[in-house]
Coordinates of C-alpha atoms in Angstrom, one line a residue:
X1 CA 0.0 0.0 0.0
X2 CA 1.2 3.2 -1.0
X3 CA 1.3 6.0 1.5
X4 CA 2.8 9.7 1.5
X5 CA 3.0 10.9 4.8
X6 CA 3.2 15.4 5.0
X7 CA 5.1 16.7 8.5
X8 CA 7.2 20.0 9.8
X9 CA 3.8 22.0 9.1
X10 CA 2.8 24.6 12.2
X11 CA 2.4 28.4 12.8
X12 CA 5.5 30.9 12.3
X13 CA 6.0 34.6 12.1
X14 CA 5.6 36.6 8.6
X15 CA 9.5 35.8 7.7
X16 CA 10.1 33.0 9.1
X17 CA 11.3 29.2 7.9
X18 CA 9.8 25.9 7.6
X19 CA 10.6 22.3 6.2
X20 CA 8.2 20.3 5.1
X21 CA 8.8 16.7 4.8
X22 CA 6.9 13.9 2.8
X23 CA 7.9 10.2 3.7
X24 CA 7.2 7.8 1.2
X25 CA 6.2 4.1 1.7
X26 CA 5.3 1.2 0.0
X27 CA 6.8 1.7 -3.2
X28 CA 9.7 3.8 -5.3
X29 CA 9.1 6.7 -7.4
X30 CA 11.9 6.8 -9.8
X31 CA 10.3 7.4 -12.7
X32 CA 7.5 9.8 -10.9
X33 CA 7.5 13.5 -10.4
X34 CA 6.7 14.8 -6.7
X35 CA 5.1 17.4 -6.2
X36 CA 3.8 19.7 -3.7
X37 CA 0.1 21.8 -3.9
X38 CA -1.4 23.9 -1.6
X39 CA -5.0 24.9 -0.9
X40 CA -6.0 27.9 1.1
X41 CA -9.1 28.2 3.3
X42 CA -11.9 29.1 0.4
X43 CA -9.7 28.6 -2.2
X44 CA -8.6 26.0 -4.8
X45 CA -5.9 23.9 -4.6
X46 CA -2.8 25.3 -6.0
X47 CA 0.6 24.0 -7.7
X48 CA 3.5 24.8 -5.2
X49 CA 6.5 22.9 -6.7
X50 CA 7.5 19.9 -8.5
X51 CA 10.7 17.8 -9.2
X52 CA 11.9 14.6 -10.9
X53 CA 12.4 12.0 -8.8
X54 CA 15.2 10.8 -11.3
X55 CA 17.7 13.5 -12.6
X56 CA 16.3 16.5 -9.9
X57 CA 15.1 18.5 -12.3
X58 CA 12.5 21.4 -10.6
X59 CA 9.5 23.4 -11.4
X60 CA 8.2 26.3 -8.9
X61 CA 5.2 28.1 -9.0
X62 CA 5.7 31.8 -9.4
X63 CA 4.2 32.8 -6.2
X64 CA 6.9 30.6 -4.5
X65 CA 9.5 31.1 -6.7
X66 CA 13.0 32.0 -5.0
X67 CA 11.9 31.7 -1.4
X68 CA 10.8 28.0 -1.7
X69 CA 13.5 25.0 -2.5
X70 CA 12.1 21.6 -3.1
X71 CA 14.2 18.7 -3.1
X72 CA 14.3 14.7 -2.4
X73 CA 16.4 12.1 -0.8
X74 CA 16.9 9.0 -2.5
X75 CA 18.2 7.1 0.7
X76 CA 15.3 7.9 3.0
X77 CA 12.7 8.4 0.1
X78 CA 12.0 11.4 1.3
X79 CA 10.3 14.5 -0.4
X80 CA 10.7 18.0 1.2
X81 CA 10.1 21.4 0.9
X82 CA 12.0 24.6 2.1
X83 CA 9.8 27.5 3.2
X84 CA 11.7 31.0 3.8
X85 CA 10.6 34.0 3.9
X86 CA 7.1 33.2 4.6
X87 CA 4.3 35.5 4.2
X88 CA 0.9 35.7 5.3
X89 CA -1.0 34.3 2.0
X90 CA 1.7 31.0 2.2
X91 CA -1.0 30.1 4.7
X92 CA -2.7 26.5 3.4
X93 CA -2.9 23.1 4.0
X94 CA 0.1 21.7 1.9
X95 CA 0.0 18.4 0.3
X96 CA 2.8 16.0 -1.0
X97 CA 1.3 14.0 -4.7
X98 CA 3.3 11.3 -6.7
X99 CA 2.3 11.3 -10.4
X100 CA 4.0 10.1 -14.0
X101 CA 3.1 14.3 -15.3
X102 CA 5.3 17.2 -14.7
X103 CA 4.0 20.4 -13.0
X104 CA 0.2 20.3 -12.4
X105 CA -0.3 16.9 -13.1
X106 CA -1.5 14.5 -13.0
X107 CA -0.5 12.9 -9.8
X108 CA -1.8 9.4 -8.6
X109 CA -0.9 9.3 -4.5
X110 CA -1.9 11.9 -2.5
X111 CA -1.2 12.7 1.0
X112 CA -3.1 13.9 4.0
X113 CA -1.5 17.4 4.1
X114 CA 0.1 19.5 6.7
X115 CA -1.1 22.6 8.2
X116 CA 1.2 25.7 7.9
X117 CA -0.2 29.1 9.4
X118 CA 2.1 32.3 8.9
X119 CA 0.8 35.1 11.0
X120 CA 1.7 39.2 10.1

């Protein structure tokens, strides 16, 4: 069974840092993209970031776009997300996906999401 687990969401100061991590059991990703989305309270989901799980290659959204690194580890099959410089509308639930696309989708596994809150 397949399961992506988010963690390292909770609530931090307009400026502040957080990692997100996304641990992944139950089977390999190597030919897969992971990515990470985001929805907002009242709001769509949104694309945050993507890379290949092979080769590392990257893909950001524009909102997060120099203030967010995403990044894997093969050894621990392990997805993460760097947040700096967090603002105020970085507020969402933030979700870890596994999915053959690139960039929006499409992604098969989903995970439960993490909170993160930034307060001003």
């Amino acid at each position: 069974q397949v399961q992506l687990v988010e963690s390292g969401g909770g609530l931090v100061q307009a400026g502040g840092s957080l990692r997100l991590s996304c641990a992944i059991s139950g089977r390999t990703f190597s030919s897969y993209t992971m990515g990470w989305f985001r929805r907002a309270p009242g709001k769509e989901r949104e694309f945050v970031a993507c890379i290949r799980w092979s080769g590392g290659s990257t893909y950001y959204a524009d909102s997060v776009k120099g203030r967010f690194t995403i990044s894997r580890d093969n050894a621990k099959n392990t997805l993460y997300l760097q947040m700096n410089s967090l603002k105020p509308e970085d507020t969402a639930v933030y979700y870890c996906a596994a999915g053959p696309g690139w960039g929006t989708g499409p992604y098969a596994y989903w995970g439960q999401g993490t909170q993160v809150t930034v307060s001003s």
